[in-house]
């Protein structure tokens, strides 16, 4: 075992870790937005909306993320190209449009899982809460917004935290479309140093540091929320 | 004020309401009694469309509520409702619970709504709880807050769905006191309850329901002291 290559290539890992975290944050943010929209669609009284939501959730959960990302990258991006965001390009260190496709793929994938988490959270709220809100004269969307969703989010925060931790690892998939994140960084270092093993160990440890810190943070939040109950 | 005619409601195969007809006038205090499963709560919940009737109509101040064209949210603002399980919003403080509907629906300004909320809280003796959360309160306190929350919308009628059934016995009194106070102020009330003492003392009309129908109604004196229907006699002998 020889880790001396880190002196020269350690920077790759740092840069990769930064992009992994950035990718995760973008994906979870849009994943939650998508998840909320589709969870509400799924619970809506409108048949069409319910149908759209179920289709999205089932297709995404029933196909591999690797295929999804390749469809998006090699297929759909032939017809639609994302504009480059100069500020983002500057942060990640290269053209942001591929990065955005990767982030979009992970967000779309995560959105399906988050939708199910949010749906369960909403359904876990006692139906008396909805009735009380409606009996005051609040419409169903206002009741959702002010009464149901705030309580649901509080209940599902641990599950969303876990989804975040899972996403940190899932983002490694975007390395297949050449996005420079942690897994790709390990790959590049392997090629550059002609070492097959050590660069992977380093990548794995960096992943572990990120997920361990994140899951500690989630546990901390959970404890604090219990205290406020 | 509320006119109910030929009201039917089924849950699956279960026929809960089999044709209710009644008229509730302004200022009346109607107490609905009857064995469990008789349809009392379902009837009450049909009055503000928490349950949608299958047949018949509910007309509130001249507006048919079970009509597609009726904006039920607007009508519900004028009908306060108090539930057996209180249903306070646990993520909001007491005062936030109370001002939610007035500020969001009547666009009352927050300070004004708060001032009114504190006034109402004083009436029920809970002004010191304004900034507490619901789960810091006892059942009786929660129910008094739930009443205040409904009153904050200045409703024309108050519906009570077994408001004391989930309470420890020593807390029943404090809630009934608040309800008596309301009655004294002239509020129109429809109350489903098992508190016969309250019915005798406060009701202007007692309605006895059994198997989805109003079997008998009249003044408390008529219904309690001189019931016509044998089923009332049987029911009263069990609960009194």
Coordinates of C-alpha atoms in Angstrom, one line a residue:
Chain A
X1 CA 0.0 0.0 0.0
X2 CA 1.3 3.3 -1.0
X3 CA -0.6 6.5 -0.5
X4 CA 2.1 8.9 -1.5
X5 CA 0.2 9.8 -4.6
X6 CA -2.1 11.8 -2.5
X7 CA 0.5 14.6 -2.3
X8 CA 0.1 15.2 -6.0
X9 CA -3.5 14.0 -6.5
X10 CA -5.2 14.8 -3.2
X11 CA -6.6 17.9 -4.8
X12 CA -8.7 15.8 -7.1
X13 CA -10.5 14.2 -4.2
X14 CA -11.2 17.5 -2.5
X15 CA -12.6 18.9 -5.7
X16 CA -14.6 15.7 -6.3
X17 CA -16.0 15.8 -2.7
X18 CA -17.0 19.4 -3.2
X19 CA -18.9 18.5 -6.4
X20 CA -20.5 15.4 -4.8
X21 CA -21.8 17.6 -2.0
X22 CA -23.0 20.2 -4.4
X23 CA -24.7 17.6 -6.6
X24 CA -26.4 16.1 -3.5
X25 CA -27.6 19.5 -2.3
X26 CA -29.0 20.4 -5.7
X27 CA -30.6 17.0 -6.1
X28 CA -32.2 16.9 -2.7
X29 CA -33.6 20.4 -3.1
X30 CA -35.2 19.6 -6.4
X31 CA -36.0 16.1 -5.3
X32 CA -38.1 17.5 -2.4
X33 CA -39.8 20.0 -4.6
X34 CA -40.7 17.3 -7.1
X35 CA -41.6 14.9 -4.3
X36 CA -43.9 17.4 -2.7
X37 CA -45.6 18.1 -6.0
X38 CA -46.1 14.5 -6.9
X39 CA -47.1 13.5 -3.4
X40 CA -49.9 16.2 -3.6
X41 CA -50.8 14.9 -7.1
X42 CA -51.0 11.4 -5.8
X43 CA -53.3 12.4 -2.9
X44 CA -55.4 14.8 -5.1
X45 CA -59.1 14.1 -5.9
X46 CA -58.3 14.6 -9.6
X47 CA -57.9 11.3 -11.3
X48 CA -55.6 12.6 -14.0
X49 CA -53.1 14.1 -11.5
X50 CA -53.2 10.9 -9.5
X51 CA -52.5 8.9 -12.6
X52 CA -49.6 11.1 -13.6
X53 CA -48.1 10.8 -10.1
X54 CA -48.4 7.0 -9.9
X55 CA -46.9 6.6 -13.4
X56 CA -43.9 8.8 -12.5
X57 CA -43.3 7.1 -9.2
X58 CA -43.7 3.6 -10.5
X59 CA -41.5 4.1 -13.6
X60 CA -38.7 5.8 -11.7
X61 CA -38.8 3.2 -8.9
X62 CA -39.0 0.4 -11.3
X63 CA -36.1 1.2 -13.5
X64 CA -32.3 1.4 -12.7
X65 CA -31.0 4.8 -12.1
X66 CA -28.1 4.0 -14.4
X67 CA -30.4 3.6 -17.3
X68 CA -32.4 6.7 -16.3
X69 CA -29.2 8.8 -16.3
X70 CA -28.1 7.4 -19.7
X71 CA -31.5 8.1 -21.2
X72 CA -31.3 11.6 -20.0
X73 CA -27.8 12.2 -21.1
X74 CA -27.6 10.3 -24.4
X75 CA -31.2 10.4 -25.4
X76 CA -33.1 13.4 -24.3
X77 CA -30.2 15.9 -24.3
X78 CA -29.9 15.3 -28.0
X79 CA -33.1 17.3 -28.3
X80 CA -33.0 19.6 -25.4
X81 CA -29.8 21.2 -24.2
X82 CA -29.5 22.9 -20.8
X83 CA -27.9 26.4 -20.9
X84 CA -24.6 26.8 -19.1
X85 CA -24.8 28.7 -15.9
X86 CA -21.5 30.6 -15.7
X87 CA -21.5 31.0 -11.9
X88 CA -22.1 27.3 -11.4
X89 CA -19.4 26.5 -14.0
X90 CA -17.0 28.6 -11.9
X91 CA -17.7 26.7 -8.7
X92 CA -17.5 23.2 -10.2
X93 CA -14.5 24.0 -12.4
X94 CA -15.9 23.1 -15.8
X95 CA -19.0 23.5 -18.1
X96 CA -22.1 23.2 -15.9
X97 CA -24.5 21.9 -18.5
X98 CA -23.5 18.2 -18.2
X99 CA -23.4 18.7 -14.4
X100 CA -26.9 20.0 -14.5
X101 CA -28.1 16.9 -16.5
X102 CA -26.5 14.7 -13.8
X103 CA -28.1 16.7 -11.1
X104 CA -31.5 16.6 -12.9
X105 CA -31.3 12.8 -13.3
X106 CA -30.5 12.2 -9.6
X107 CA -33.2 14.8 -8.6
X108 CA -35.9 13.1 -10.8
X109 CA -34.9 9.8 -9.3
X110 CA -34.9 11.0 -5.7
X111 CA -38.2 12.9 -6.3
X112 CA -40.1 9.6 -6.7
X113 CA -38.8 8.2 -3.4
X114 CA -39.3 11.6 -1.6
X115 CA -42.9 11.7 -3.0
X116 CA -43.6 8.4 -1.3
X117 CA -42.0 9.6 1.9
X118 CA -44.1 12.8 1.9
X119 CA -47.3 10.9 1.0
X120 CA -46.8 8.6 4.0
X121 CA -46.1 11.7 6.1
X122 CA -49.3 13.5 5.0
X123 CA -51.3 10.3 5.5
X124 CA -49.9 9.9 9.0
X125 CA -51.6 13.1 10.2
X126 CA -54.8 12.4 12.0
X127 CA -57.7 13.2 9.8
X128 CA -59.3 15.3 12.5
X129 CA -56.6 17.9 11.7
X130 CA -58.0 18.3 8.2
X131 CA -61.5 18.3 9.4
X132 CA -60.8 21.0 12.0
X133 CA -59.1 23.2 9.4
X134 CA -61.9 22.7 6.9
X135 CA -64.5 23.4 9.6
X136 CA -63.0 26.8 10.2
X137 CA -63.5 27.5 6.5
X138 CA -60.0 27.0 5.2
X139 CA -60.0 25.5 1.7
X140 CA -58.3 22.2 1.1
X141 CA -55.1 23.8 -0.2
X142 CA -54.9 26.3 2.6
X143 CA -55.5 23.5 5.1
X144 CA -52.7 21.5 3.5
X145 CA -50.3 24.5 3.5
X146 CA -50.9 25.7 7.0
X147 CA -52.0 22.7 9.0
X148 CA -51.1 19.3 7.3
X149 CA -47.8 19.9 5.5
X150 CA -46.0 21.6 8.4
X151 CA -46.8 18.7 10.7
X152 CA -46.1 16.1 8.0
X153 CA -42.6 17.6 7.4
X154 CA -41.8 17.5 11.0
X155 CA -42.6 13.8 11.1
X156 CA -40.7 12.9 8.0
X157 CA -37.6 15.0 8.6
X158 CA -35.6 11.9 9.8
X159 CA -36.7 10.0 6.6
X160 CA -35.7 12.9 4.5
X161 CA -32.3 13.1 6.3
X162 CA -31.7 9.4 5.4
X163 CA -32.7 10.1 1.8
X164 CA -30.0 12.8 1.8
X165 CA -27.4 10.4 3.1
X166 CA -28.4 7.9 0.5
X167 CA -28.2 10.5 -2.2
X168 CA -24.6 11.3 -1.3
X169 CA -23.8 7.7 -2.4
X170 CA -26.2 7.6 -5.3
X171 CA -24.6 10.6 -7.0
X172 CA -21.6 8.4 -7.8
X173 CA -23.7 7.2 -10.7
X174 CA -23.1 10.5 -12.6
X175 CA -19.5 9.5 -13.0
X176 CA -20.7 7.4 -16.0
X177 CA -21.4 10.5 -18.0
X178 CA -18.1 12.0 -17.1
X179 CA -19.0 14.4 -14.3
X180 CA -16.1 15.2 -12.1
X181 CA -17.3 14.1 -8.7
X182 CA -15.8 11.9 -6.1
X183 CA -16.1 8.6 -7.9
X184 CA -14.8 10.1 -11.1
X185 CA -11.9 11.6 -9.2
X186 CA -10.9 8.2 -7.9
X187 CA -11.1 6.9 -11.4
X188 CA -8.9 9.6 -12.8
X189 CA -6.4 9.1 -10.0
X190 CA -6.3 5.4 -10.7
X191 CA -5.6 6.1 -14.3
X192 CA -3.0 8.7 -13.6
X193 CA -1.1 6.7 -11.0
X194 CA -1.6 3.2 -12.5
X195 CA -2.6 2.0 -9.1
X196 CA -5.7 -0.2 -9.0
X197 CA -6.6 -0.2 -5.4
X198 CA -5.5 2.6 -3.2
X199 CA -7.3 5.4 -5.0
X200 CA -10.5 3.6 -4.5
X201 CA -9.9 3.2 -0.8
X202 CA -9.3 7.0 -0.6
X203 CA -12.6 7.7 -2.5
X204 CA -14.5 5.3 -0.2
X205 CA -13.1 6.9 2.9
X206 CA -14.1 10.4 1.7
X207 CA -17.6 9.1 1.0
X208 CA -17.7 7.6 4.4
X209 CA -16.6 10.9 6.1
X210 CA -19.4 12.8 4.3
X211 CA -22.2 10.3 5.0
X212 CA -21.1 9.7 8.6
X213 CA -21.1 13.4 9.3
X214 CA -24.4 13.8 7.6
X215 CA -26.1 10.9 9.5
X216 CA -24.7 12.3 12.8
X217 CA -26.3 15.6 11.9
X218 CA -29.6 13.9 11.1
X219 CA -29.5 12.1 14.4
X220 CA -28.9 15.4 16.1
X221 CA -31.8 17.0 14.4
X222 CA -34.0 14.1 15.4
X223 CA -33.0 14.4 19.1
X224 CA -33.7 18.1 19.0
X225 CA -37.2 17.6 17.5
X226 CA -38.0 15.1 20.2
X227 CA -37.1 17.6 22.8
X228 CA -39.5 20.2 21.3
X229 CA -42.4 17.8 21.4
Chain B
X1 CA -81.5 29.2 10.2
X2 CA -80.7 25.6 9.2
X3 CA -83.3 23.7 7.4
X4 CA -82.8 20.0 6.9
X5 CA -85.1 18.0 4.7
X6 CA -85.1 14.3 3.9
X7 CA -81.5 13.8 4.8
X8 CA -80.0 10.4 3.9
X9 CA -76.5 9.1 4.4
X10 CA -75.0 5.7 3.8
X11 CA -71.6 4.4 4.6
X12 CA -71.2 1.5 2.2
X13 CA -74.1 -0.7 3.0
X14 CA -74.7 0.8 6.4
X15 CA -77.7 3.1 6.3
X16 CA -76.8 5.8 8.9
X17 CA -79.4 8.5 8.3
X18 CA -82.8 7.5 6.9
X19 CA -84.5 10.8 6.3
X20 CA -84.0 13.6 8.8
X21 CA -86.3 16.6 8.7
X22 CA -85.9 19.5 11.1
X23 CA -85.5 23.2 11.3
X24 CA -83.1 24.9 13.6
X25 CA -84.0 28.5 14.4
X26 CA -81.7 31.4 15.4
X27 CA -81.0 31.3 19.1
X28 CA -82.1 27.7 19.6
X29 CA -80.0 25.3 21.6
X30 CA -80.7 21.9 20.2
X31 CA -79.3 19.0 22.1
X32 CA -79.2 15.7 20.2
X33 CA -79.2 12.6 22.3
X34 CA -79.5 8.9 21.5
X35 CA -77.7 5.6 21.7
X36 CA -74.4 5.2 20.0
X37 CA -74.7 4.3 16.3
X38 CA -78.0 6.2 16.1
X39 CA -76.5 8.7 13.6
X40 CA -76.2 11.7 15.9
X41 CA -72.7 12.6 14.9
X42 CA -73.2 11.9 11.3
X43 CA -76.2 14.2 11.3
X44 CA -74.2 17.0 12.9
X45 CA -71.4 16.5 10.5
X46 CA -73.8 16.7 7.6
X47 CA -74.8 20.2 8.8
X48 CA -71.4 21.6 7.7
X49 CA -70.8 19.0 5.0
X50 CA -68.0 17.2 6.7
X51 CA -70.1 14.3 5.6
X52 CA -71.8 14.8 2.3
X53 CA -75.4 13.6 2.3
X54 CA -76.5 11.1 -0.3
X55 CA -80.0 12.5 -0.5
X56 CA -82.0 15.4 0.8
X57 CA -80.8 18.9 1.5
X58 CA -79.3 21.2 4.1
X59 CA -80.2 24.8 3.7
X60 CA -78.2 27.3 5.8
X61 CA -79.5 30.9 5.8
X62 CA -81.2 30.3 2.5
X63 CA -78.2 28.6 0.8
X64 CA -78.3 25.0 -0.1
X65 CA -75.0 23.6 1.2
X66 CA -75.0 20.3 -0.6
X67 CA -74.9 21.9 -4.0
X68 CA -72.0 22.0 -6.4
X69 CA -72.4 25.7 -6.9
X70 CA -72.2 26.4 -3.1
X71 CA -68.8 27.7 -1.9
X72 CA -68.8 25.5 1.2
X73 CA -65.6 27.1 2.7
X74 CA -67.4 30.5 2.8
X75 CA -70.4 29.0 4.6
X76 CA -68.3 27.1 7.1
X77 CA -66.8 30.3 8.3
X78 CA -70.2 31.0 9.8
X79 CA -70.5 27.6 11.4
X80 CA -68.1 26.9 14.2
X81 CA -67.4 23.3 15.1
X82 CA -66.0 21.6 18.2
X83 CA -64.8 18.0 18.0
X84 CA -64.6 15.2 20.6
X85 CA -60.9 15.0 20.0
X86 CA -60.3 18.8 20.2
X87 CA -58.2 18.7 17.0
X88 CA -56.1 21.7 18.0
X89 CA -53.1 22.2 15.7
X90 CA -50.2 20.8 17.7
X91 CA -47.5 22.7 15.8
X92 CA -48.9 26.1 16.6
X93 CA -49.2 28.0 19.9
X94 CA -52.7 28.6 21.3
X95 CA -52.9 32.1 20.0
X96 CA -51.7 31.0 16.5
X97 CA -54.4 28.3 16.6
X98 CA -57.0 30.9 17.3
X99 CA -55.9 33.6 14.8
X100 CA -55.1 31.2 11.9
X101 CA -58.6 31.4 10.3
X102 CA -59.3 35.0 11.0
X103 CA -56.0 36.2 9.6
X104 CA -56.0 33.9 6.5
X105 CA -59.7 34.1 5.7
X106 CA -61.0 37.4 6.9
X107 CA -57.6 39.1 6.3
X108 CA -57.7 40.5 9.8
X109 CA -54.5 42.2 10.8
X110 CA -52.4 40.0 13.1
X111 CA -52.2 42.4 16.1
X112 CA -56.0 43.0 15.9
X113 CA -56.7 39.3 15.7
X114 CA -54.3 38.6 18.6
X115 CA -56.0 41.2 20.7
X116 CA -59.4 39.6 20.0
X117 CA -58.0 36.2 20.7
X118 CA -56.7 37.3 24.1
X119 CA -60.1 38.8 24.9
X120 CA -61.8 35.5 24.1
X121 CA -59.2 33.6 26.1
X122 CA -60.0 35.8 29.1
X123 CA -63.6 34.7 28.8
X124 CA -62.6 31.1 29.3
X125 CA -60.0 31.9 31.9
X126 CA -57.0 30.8 29.8
X127 CA -55.3 34.1 28.8
X128 CA -52.1 32.9 30.5
X129 CA -51.9 30.0 28.0
X130 CA -51.7 32.2 24.9
X131 CA -48.1 31.2 24.1
X132 CA -48.3 27.6 25.2
X133 CA -48.5 24.7 22.8
X134 CA -51.6 22.4 22.8
X135 CA -49.8 19.4 24.3
X136 CA -48.9 21.4 27.4
X137 CA -52.6 21.7 28.2
X138 CA -55.1 19.4 29.9
X139 CA -58.0 18.0 28.0
X140 CA -60.5 20.4 29.5
X141 CA -58.2 23.4 28.6
X142 CA -57.7 22.1 25.1
X143 CA -61.5 21.8 24.6
X144 CA -62.0 25.4 25.9
X145 CA -59.4 26.6 23.4
X146 CA -61.1 24.6 20.6
X147 CA -64.3 26.5 21.4
X148 CA -62.4 29.8 21.4
X149 CA -60.8 29.0 18.1
X150 CA -64.2 28.4 16.6
X151 CA -65.6 31.6 18.2
X152 CA -62.8 33.7 16.8
X153 CA -64.5 33.5 13.4
X154 CA -67.7 35.0 15.0
X155 CA -69.9 32.2 13.7
X156 CA -73.7 32.3 13.5
X157 CA -74.0 28.8 14.8
X158 CA -71.9 26.4 16.8
X159 CA -71.8 22.7 16.3
X160 CA -70.6 20.5 19.1
X161 CA -69.7 16.9 18.5
X162 CA -69.6 15.1 21.9
X163 CA -67.4 17.9 23.3
X164 CA -67.0 16.3 26.7
X165 CA -66.8 12.6 25.8
X166 CA -63.0 12.4 25.6
X167 CA -62.5 14.3 28.9
X168 CA -61.6 13.1 32.3
X169 CA -64.7 13.4 34.5
X170 CA -63.3 16.3 36.6
X171 CA -62.8 18.4 33.5
X172 CA -66.3 18.0 32.0
X173 CA -67.6 20.8 34.2
X174 CA -65.3 23.5 33.0
X175 CA -66.2 22.8 29.4
X176 CA -69.9 22.7 30.0
X177 CA -69.6 26.0 31.9
X178 CA -68.1 27.6 28.8
X179 CA -70.9 26.2 26.7
X180 CA -73.6 27.4 29.1
X181 CA -72.0 30.9 28.9
X182 CA -72.3 30.8 25.2
X183 CA -75.9 29.7 25.4
X184 CA -76.6 32.6 27.7
X185 CA -75.1 35.0 25.2
X186 CA -77.7 33.9 22.7
X187 CA -75.5 31.7 20.5
X188 CA -77.3 29.2 18.3
X189 CA -76.0 25.8 19.2
X190 CA -76.4 22.2 18.1
X191 CA -74.9 19.8 20.6
X192 CA -74.5 16.1 20.4
X193 CA -73.8 14.9 23.9
X194 CA -74.3 12.3 26.6
X195 CA -74.5 14.9 29.3
X196 CA -78.2 14.7 30.2
X197 CA -77.8 17.3 32.9
X198 CA -76.6 19.8 30.3
X199 CA -79.5 18.9 28.0
X200 CA -82.1 19.4 30.8
X201 CA -80.6 22.6 32.0
X202 CA -79.6 24.4 28.8
X203 CA -81.4 22.9 25.8
X204 CA -84.4 24.8 24.3
X205 CA -85.1 21.6 22.3
X206 CA -84.0 18.0 22.8
X207 CA -83.9 15.7 19.9
X208 CA -83.8 12.0 20.4
X209 CA -82.3 10.0 17.6
X210 CA -82.4 6.2 17.1
X211 CA -81.5 4.1 14.0
X212 CA -81.0 7.1 11.7
X213 CA -84.2 8.9 12.5
X214 CA -85.4 11.6 14.9
X215 CA -87.7 9.6 17.0
X216 CA -88.9 12.4 19.3
X217 CA -88.2 16.0 19.9
X218 CA -89.5 18.6 22.2
X219 CA -88.6 20.7 25.3
X220 CA -86.3 18.9 27.8
X221 CA -89.4 18.7 30.0
X222 CA -91.4 16.8 27.4
X223 CA -88.6 14.4 26.4
X224 CA -87.2 13.6 29.8
X225 CA -90.3 13.7 32.0
X226 CA -92.9 12.5 29.6
X227 CA -91.4 10.5 26.8
X228 CA -93.8 9.1 24.3
X229 CA -91.6 6.6 22.6
X230 CA -90.6 3.4 24.6
X231 CA -87.1 3.5 23.2
X232 CA -86.4 6.9 24.9
X233 CA -87.6 5.4 28.1
X234 CA -85.2 2.5 27.7
X235 CA -82.3 4.8 26.7
X236 CA -82.9 7.2 29.6
X237 CA -83.2 4.4 32.1
X238 CA -79.7 3.3 31.0
X239 CA -78.0 6.7 31.1
X240 CA -79.7 8.5 34.0

